[in-house]
Amino acid sequence: MTQDELKALVGHAALAHVVRGAVIGVGTGSTVNHFIDALGTIKAQLAGAVSSSDKSTERLRAHGIRVLDAAEVERIPVYVDGADEIDPRGHMIKGGGAALTREKIVADLAERFVCIADASKRVDVLGRFALPVEVIPMAVAQLTRRFARQYGGDARVRAGVRTDNGLPILDVHGLRITDPVAMEAEVNQWPGVVTVGIFARHKAALCLLGTAQGVQTLTFPAQPAAAR
Ligand code: 5RP
């Protein structure tokens, strides 16, 4: 199977985790696009969707699915999104599609994060994929130096990209993230960082992994309440 076929497989499998009659949280990316297409087939059973990007909003609306503002909902049962990497505990790197800030906001509304990914995303230690960080422009040089000094990371501005919030992304290469919870907490409080693409506090509850043998379901213990 091609990578896109594996993405389609898990995108459709995620329908089983959608709570009928409720609002669904929807991520961003090529895997999620397959999920949105699958959602179109059950749109009458949805109370609507909260979306994590302009691109996903457009696709949801094209299927006739009502998109609600995040401010209109207090809690949603499930958020479905892809990942750039996922480790054995369900911690993820996200933001390859530059939607990380809104993704984290919608994930924070949800009871459960259902990750959908092809098998290439499964890693033992996060960091081979350059870590995306959404930043305030005036802090770019300062943050670049700080990543080098503190983590030995090589931060580079993603050329020609602005997020839906109009901000640049730094991609940090050369990391080995052995303690994602600690690193997320640390980097998040550096002045100039809007969102770091480590999803450890908002990690996956389960992952539907697309493999040559079919969909594998990985489940992860919840993050302790104190860490959220
Ligand atoms: C977007 C993301 C995506 O979920 C991640 O990049 C995976 O994308 P794809 O499904 O296209 O492989 O975090 O910001």
mmCIF file of C-alpha atoms and ligand atoms in Angstrom:
data_model
loop_
_atom_site.group_PDB
_atom_site.id
_atom_site.type_symbol
_atom_site.label_atom_id
_atom_site.label_comp_id
_atom_site.label_asym_id
_atom_site.label_seq_id
_atom_site.Cartn_x
_atom_site.Cartn_y
_atom_site.Cartn_z
ATOM 1 C CA MET A 1 0.000 0.000 0.000
ATOM 2 C CA THR A 2 1.159 3.552 -0.660
ATOM 3 C CA GLN A 3 1.538 6.037 2.184
ATOM 4 C CA ASP A 4 -1.587 7.836 1.011
ATOM 5 C CA GLU A 5 -3.568 4.569 0.993
ATOM 6 C CA LEU A 6 -2.458 3.954 4.598
ATOM 7 C CA LYS A 7 -3.592 7.489 5.485
ATOM 8 C CA ALA A 8 -6.962 6.845 3.838
ATOM 9 C CA LEU A 9 -7.304 3.572 5.763
ATOM 10 C CA VAL A 10 -6.901 5.230 9.176
ATOM 11 C CA GLY A 11 -8.867 8.313 8.124
ATOM 12 C CA HIS A 12 -11.872 6.072 7.495
ATOM 13 C CA ALA A 13 -11.223 3.851 10.539
ATOM 14 C CA ALA A 14 -11.461 6.931 12.780
ATOM 15 C CA LEU A 15 -15.211 7.148 12.029
ATOM 16 C CA ALA A 16 -15.679 4.376 14.621
ATOM 17 C CA HIS A 17 -14.463 6.817 17.302
ATOM 18 C CA VAL A 18 -16.762 9.694 16.377
ATOM 19 C CA VAL A 19 -19.490 10.215 18.969
ATOM 20 C CA ARG A 20 -22.789 10.486 17.100
ATOM 21 C CA GLY A 21 -24.883 13.538 17.996
ATOM 22 C CA ALA A 22 -21.858 15.417 19.380
ATOM 23 C CA VAL A 23 -19.456 18.037 18.046
ATOM 24 C CA ILE A 24 -16.252 16.536 16.642
ATOM 25 C CA GLY A 25 -12.823 18.183 16.827
ATOM 26 C CA VAL A 26 -10.990 18.092 13.506
ATOM 27 C CA GLY A 27 -7.245 18.452 12.941
ATOM 28 C CA THR A 28 -5.269 19.339 9.833
ATOM 29 C CA GLY A 29 -3.232 17.564 7.178
ATOM 30 C CA SER A 30 -3.393 14.983 4.425
ATOM 31 C CA THR A 31 -4.457 12.161 6.794
ATOM 32 C CA VAL A 32 -7.175 14.346 8.296
ATOM 33 C CA ASN A 33 -8.384 15.206 4.788
ATOM 34 C CA HIS A 34 -9.331 11.540 4.393
ATOM 35 C CA PHE A 35 -11.064 11.662 7.782
ATOM 36 C CA ILE A 36 -13.049 14.741 6.709
ATOM 37 C CA ASP A 37 -14.115 12.958 3.527
ATOM 38 C CA ALA A 38 -15.289 10.021 5.660
ATOM 39 C CA LEU A 39 -17.113 12.410 8.026
ATOM 40 C CA GLY A 40 -19.054 13.677 5.023
ATOM 41 C CA THR A 41 -20.788 10.284 4.852
ATOM 42 C CA ILE A 42 -22.210 10.676 8.395
ATOM 43 C CA LYS A 43 -22.749 14.436 8.444
ATOM 44 C CA ALA A 44 -26.425 14.075 9.380
ATOM 45 C CA GLN A 45 -25.311 12.397 12.618
ATOM 46 C CA LEU A 46 -23.014 15.251 13.687
ATOM 47 C CA ALA A 47 -23.847 18.307 15.786
ATOM 48 C CA GLY A 48 -21.027 20.062 13.942
ATOM 49 C CA ALA A 49 -17.241 20.322 13.950
ATOM 50 C CA VAL A 50 -14.605 22.538 15.529
ATOM 51 C CA SER A 51 -11.753 22.967 13.094
ATOM 52 C CA SER A 52 -8.031 23.572 13.621
ATOM 53 C CA SER A 53 -7.258 25.400 10.374
ATOM 54 C CA ASP A 54 -8.708 27.396 7.505
ATOM 55 C CA LYS A 55 -7.938 24.480 5.155
ATOM 56 C CA SER A 56 -9.866 21.950 7.235
ATOM 57 C CA THR A 57 -12.735 24.426 7.671
ATOM 58 C CA GLU A 58 -12.978 24.827 3.907
ATOM 59 C CA ARG A 59 -13.032 21.053 3.357
ATOM 60 C CA LEU A 60 -15.602 20.471 6.106
ATOM 61 C CA ARG A 61 -17.888 23.123 4.634
ATOM 62 C CA ALA A 62 -17.486 21.652 1.156
ATOM 63 C CA HIS A 63 -18.989 18.457 2.620
ATOM 64 C CA GLY A 64 -21.865 20.426 4.120
ATOM 65 C CA ILE A 65 -20.616 19.964 7.694
ATOM 66 C CA ARG A 66 -21.385 22.846 10.036
ATOM 67 C CA VAL A 67 -18.229 24.408 11.486
ATOM 68 C CA LEU A 68 -18.541 25.941 14.940
ATOM 69 C CA ASP A 69 -16.252 28.517 16.472
ATOM 70 C CA ALA A 70 -14.152 27.179 19.358
ATOM 71 C CA ALA A 71 -15.808 29.827 21.538
ATOM 72 C CA GLU A 72 -19.207 28.167 20.963
ATOM 73 C CA VAL A 73 -18.281 24.896 22.670
ATOM 74 C CA GLU A 74 -17.088 24.181 26.168
ATOM 75 C CA ARG A 75 -16.121 20.543 25.803
ATOM 76 C CA ILE A 76 -16.055 17.997 22.990
ATOM 77 C CA PRO A 77 -15.702 14.236 23.418
ATOM 78 C CA VAL A 78 -13.166 13.534 20.669
ATOM 79 C CA TYR A 79 -10.486 15.312 18.650
ATOM 80 C CA VAL A 80 -9.077 13.501 15.600
ATOM 81 C CA ASP A 81 -5.766 14.609 14.127
ATOM 82 C CA GLY A 82 -2.609 13.348 12.455
ATOM 83 C CA ALA A 83 0.970 13.594 13.710
ATOM 84 C CA ASP A 84 4.457 14.016 12.340
ATOM 85 C CA GLU A 85 5.833 11.609 14.945
ATOM 86 C CA ILE A 86 4.333 9.572 17.780
ATOM 87 C CA ASP A 87 6.345 7.814 20.501
ATOM 88 C CA PRO A 88 5.511 4.669 22.534
ATOM 89 C CA ARG A 89 3.717 6.750 25.205
ATOM 90 C CA GLY A 90 1.502 8.679 22.751
ATOM 91 C CA HIS A 91 3.531 11.893 22.857
ATOM 92 C CA MET A 92 3.644 13.566 19.465
ATOM 93 C CA ILE A 93 5.417 16.114 17.319
ATOM 94 C CA LYS A 94 2.891 18.107 15.300
ATOM 95 C CA GLY A 95 2.904 21.237 13.162
ATOM 96 C CA GLY A 96 4.267 19.948 9.858
ATOM 97 C CA GLY A 97 1.224 21.629 8.332
ATOM 98 C CA ALA A 98 1.792 24.814 10.391
ATOM 99 C CA ALA A 99 -1.523 24.424 12.262
ATOM 100 C CA LEU A 100 -0.067 23.513 15.658
ATOM 101 C CA THR A 101 -1.467 26.406 17.728
ATOM 102 C CA ARG A 102 -5.072 25.904 16.699
ATOM 103 C CA GLU A 103 -4.580 22.138 16.893
ATOM 104 C CA LYS A 104 -3.492 22.444 20.514
ATOM 105 C CA ILE A 105 -6.419 24.750 21.290
ATOM 106 C CA VAL A 106 -8.966 22.288 19.884
ATOM 107 C CA ALA A 107 -7.173 19.318 21.487
ATOM 108 C CA ASP A 108 -7.489 21.139 24.803
ATOM 109 C CA LEU A 109 -11.283 21.224 24.395
ATOM 110 C CA ALA A 110 -11.425 17.468 23.917
ATOM 111 C CA GLU A 111 -11.766 14.548 26.304
ATOM 112 C CA ARG A 112 -9.803 12.244 23.986
ATOM 113 C CA PHE A 113 -7.194 12.770 21.293
ATOM 114 C CA VAL A 114 -7.454 10.123 18.583
ATOM 115 C CA CYS A 115 -4.305 10.163 16.470
ATOM 116 C CA ILE A 116 -4.450 8.851 12.907
ATOM 117 C CA ALA A 117 -1.125 8.144 11.253
ATOM 118 C CA ASP A 118 0.636 5.892 8.806
ATOM 119 C CA ALA A 119 3.287 3.568 10.218
ATOM 120 C CA SER A 120 6.180 5.853 9.203
ATOM 121 C CA LYS A 121 5.185 8.255 12.003
ATOM 122 C CA ARG A 122 5.864 5.749 14.785
ATOM 123 C CA VAL A 123 9.251 6.440 16.469
ATOM 124 C CA ASP A 124 10.997 5.387 19.667
ATOM 125 C CA VAL A 125 12.229 8.893 20.511
ATOM 126 C CA LEU A 126 10.780 12.151 19.140
ATOM 127 C CA GLY A 127 13.052 14.514 17.229
ATOM 128 C CA ARG A 128 14.029 13.072 13.871
ATOM 129 C CA PHE A 129 11.256 15.245 12.404
ATOM 130 C CA ALA A 130 12.293 18.886 12.901
ATOM 131 C CA LEU A 131 10.271 20.330 15.778
ATOM 132 C CA PRO A 132 7.867 23.102 14.597
ATOM 133 C CA VAL A 133 7.511 26.129 16.872
ATOM 134 C CA GLU A 134 5.154 29.044 16.115
ATOM 135 C CA VAL A 135 6.858 32.271 17.178
ATOM 136 C CA ILE A 136 6.580 36.052 17.355
ATOM 137 C CA PRO A 137 8.784 37.499 14.551
ATOM 138 C CA MET A 138 10.921 39.780 16.746
ATOM 139 C CA ALA A 139 12.027 36.790 18.848
ATOM 140 C CA VAL A 140 13.316 34.645 15.955
ATOM 141 C CA ALA A 141 17.054 35.328 16.410
ATOM 142 C CA GLN A 142 16.857 35.126 20.196
ATOM 143 C CA LEU A 143 14.969 31.802 20.098
ATOM 144 C CA THR A 144 17.337 30.397 17.473
ATOM 145 C CA ARG A 145 20.287 31.067 19.801
ATOM 146 C CA ARG A 146 18.412 29.639 22.770
ATOM 147 C CA PHE A 147 17.561 26.353 21.019
ATOM 148 C CA ALA A 148 21.237 25.965 20.093
ATOM 149 C CA ARG A 149 22.480 26.814 23.588
ATOM 150 C CA GLN A 150 19.955 24.814 25.602
ATOM 151 C CA TYR A 151 19.209 21.786 23.383
ATOM 152 C CA GLY A 152 21.900 21.794 20.686
ATOM 153 C CA GLY A 153 19.094 22.344 18.157
ATOM 154 C CA ASP A 154 19.463 24.032 14.784
ATOM 155 C CA ALA A 155 16.376 26.283 14.365
ATOM 156 C CA ARG A 156 15.512 27.505 10.880
ATOM 157 C CA VAL A 157 12.630 29.720 9.771
ATOM 158 C CA ARG A 158 10.258 27.765 7.497
ATOM 159 C CA ALA A 159 10.624 29.638 4.222
ATOM 160 C CA GLY A 160 7.545 31.243 2.700
ATOM 161 C CA VAL A 161 5.204 30.030 5.448
ATOM 162 C CA ARG A 162 2.887 31.998 7.711
ATOM 163 C CA THR A 163 0.390 30.265 9.999
ATOM 164 C CA ASP A 164 -3.363 31.009 9.992
ATOM 165 C CA ASN A 165 -2.426 33.426 12.799
ATOM 166 C CA GLY A 166 -0.020 35.277 10.455
ATOM 167 C CA LEU A 167 3.117 34.136 12.301
ATOM 168 C CA PRO A 168 6.340 32.365 11.261
ATOM 169 C CA ILE A 169 7.375 28.829 12.128
ATOM 170 C CA LEU A 170 10.809 27.804 13.361
ATOM 171 C CA ASP A 171 11.736 24.203 12.532
ATOM 172 C CA VAL A 172 14.266 22.906 15.036
ATOM 173 C CA HIS A 173 16.561 20.198 13.659
ATOM 174 C CA GLY A 174 18.908 17.838 15.472
ATOM 175 C CA LEU A 175 16.863 17.229 18.636
ATOM 176 C CA ARG A 176 16.456 14.035 20.636
ATOM 177 C CA ILE A 177 13.421 14.595 22.856
ATOM 178 C CA THR A 178 13.702 12.056 25.661
ATOM 179 C CA ASP A 179 11.468 13.982 28.096
ATOM 180 C CA PRO A 180 8.691 15.555 25.980
ATOM 181 C CA VAL A 181 6.634 16.688 29.008
ATOM 182 C CA ALA A 182 9.538 18.669 30.452
ATOM 183 C CA MET A 183 10.644 20.121 27.132
ATOM 184 C CA GLU A 184 7.107 21.211 26.207
ATOM 185 C CA ALA A 185 6.740 23.001 29.553
ATOM 186 C CA GLU A 186 10.167 24.620 29.277
ATOM 187 C CA VAL A 187 9.966 25.899 25.686
ATOM 188 C CA ASN A 188 6.365 27.072 26.079
ATOM 189 C CA GLN A 189 7.434 29.655 28.617
ATOM 190 C CA TRP A 190 10.260 31.194 26.566
ATOM 191 C CA PRO A 191 9.305 34.759 25.604
ATOM 192 C CA GLY A 192 8.353 34.859 21.924
ATOM 193 C CA VAL A 193 7.125 31.266 21.724
ATOM 194 C CA VAL A 194 3.449 31.040 20.828
ATOM 195 C CA THR A 195 3.232 27.240 20.678
ATOM 196 C CA VAL A 196 5.760 24.432 20.624
ATOM 197 C CA GLY A 197 4.787 21.443 18.479
ATOM 198 C CA ILE A 198 5.339 18.899 21.260
ATOM 199 C CA PHE A 199 1.972 17.401 22.218
ATOM 200 C CA ALA A 200 2.852 15.708 25.500
ATOM 201 C CA ARG A 201 0.323 17.314 27.836
ATOM 202 C CA HIS A 202 -2.261 16.809 25.119
ATOM 203 C CA LYS A 203 -0.993 13.432 24.026
ATOM 204 C CA ALA A 204 -2.954 10.792 22.165
ATOM 205 C CA ALA A 205 -5.346 8.539 24.076
ATOM 206 C CA LEU A 206 -5.134 6.157 21.177
ATOM 207 C CA CYS A 207 -3.514 5.949 17.776
ATOM 208 C CA LEU A 208 -4.909 4.258 14.693
ATOM 209 C CA LEU A 209 -1.746 3.282 12.864
ATOM 210 C CA GLY A 210 -1.945 2.380 9.180
ATOM 211 C CA THR A 211 0.316 -0.602 8.467
ATOM 212 C CA ALA A 212 0.702 -3.047 5.577
ATOM 213 C CA GLN A 213 -1.194 -5.555 7.755
ATOM 214 C CA GLY A 214 -4.111 -3.165 8.324
ATOM 215 C CA VAL A 215 -5.096 -0.732 11.079
ATOM 216 C CA GLN A 216 -3.270 -1.281 14.351
ATOM 217 C CA THR A 217 -4.840 0.329 17.452
ATOM 218 C CA LEU A 218 -2.341 1.606 20.027
ATOM 219 C CA THR A 219 -3.698 2.773 23.380
ATOM 220 C CA PHE A 220 -1.850 4.972 25.849
ATOM 221 C CA PRO A 221 -2.374 5.713 29.538
ATOM 222 C CA ALA A 222 -3.795 9.168 30.254
ATOM 223 C CA GLN A 223 -1.419 11.950 31.245
ATOM 224 C CA PRO A 224 -1.672 12.502 35.022
ATOM 225 C CA ALA A 225 -4.171 15.322 35.723
ATOM 226 C CA ALA A 226 -1.408 17.428 37.305
ATOM 227 C CA ALA A 227 0.446 17.470 33.996
ATOM 228 C CA ARG A 228 -2.465 18.867 31.979
HETATM 229 C C1 5RP B 1 -0.452 19.847 10.846
HETATM 230 C C2 5RP B 1 -0.103 18.598 11.560
HETATM 231 C C3 5RP B 1 -0.389 17.311 10.864
HETATM 232 O O1 5RP B 1 -1.228 16.549 11.662
HETATM 233 C C4 5RP B 1 0.909 16.571 10.622
HETATM 234 O O2 5RP B 1 1.790 17.422 9.920
HETATM 235 C C5 5RP B 1 0.681 15.281 9.839
HETATM 236 O O3 5RP B 1 0.280 15.603 8.541
HETATM 237 P P1 5RP B 1 -0.066 14.515 7.451
HETATM 238 O O4 5RP B 1 -1.339 13.861 7.874
HETATM 239 O O5 5RP B 1 -0.230 15.339 6.184
HETATM 240 O O6 5RP B 1 1.069 13.545 7.348
HETATM 241 O O7 5RP B 1 0.385 18.594 12.661
HETATM 242 O O8 5RP B 1 -0.011 20.985 11.541
#
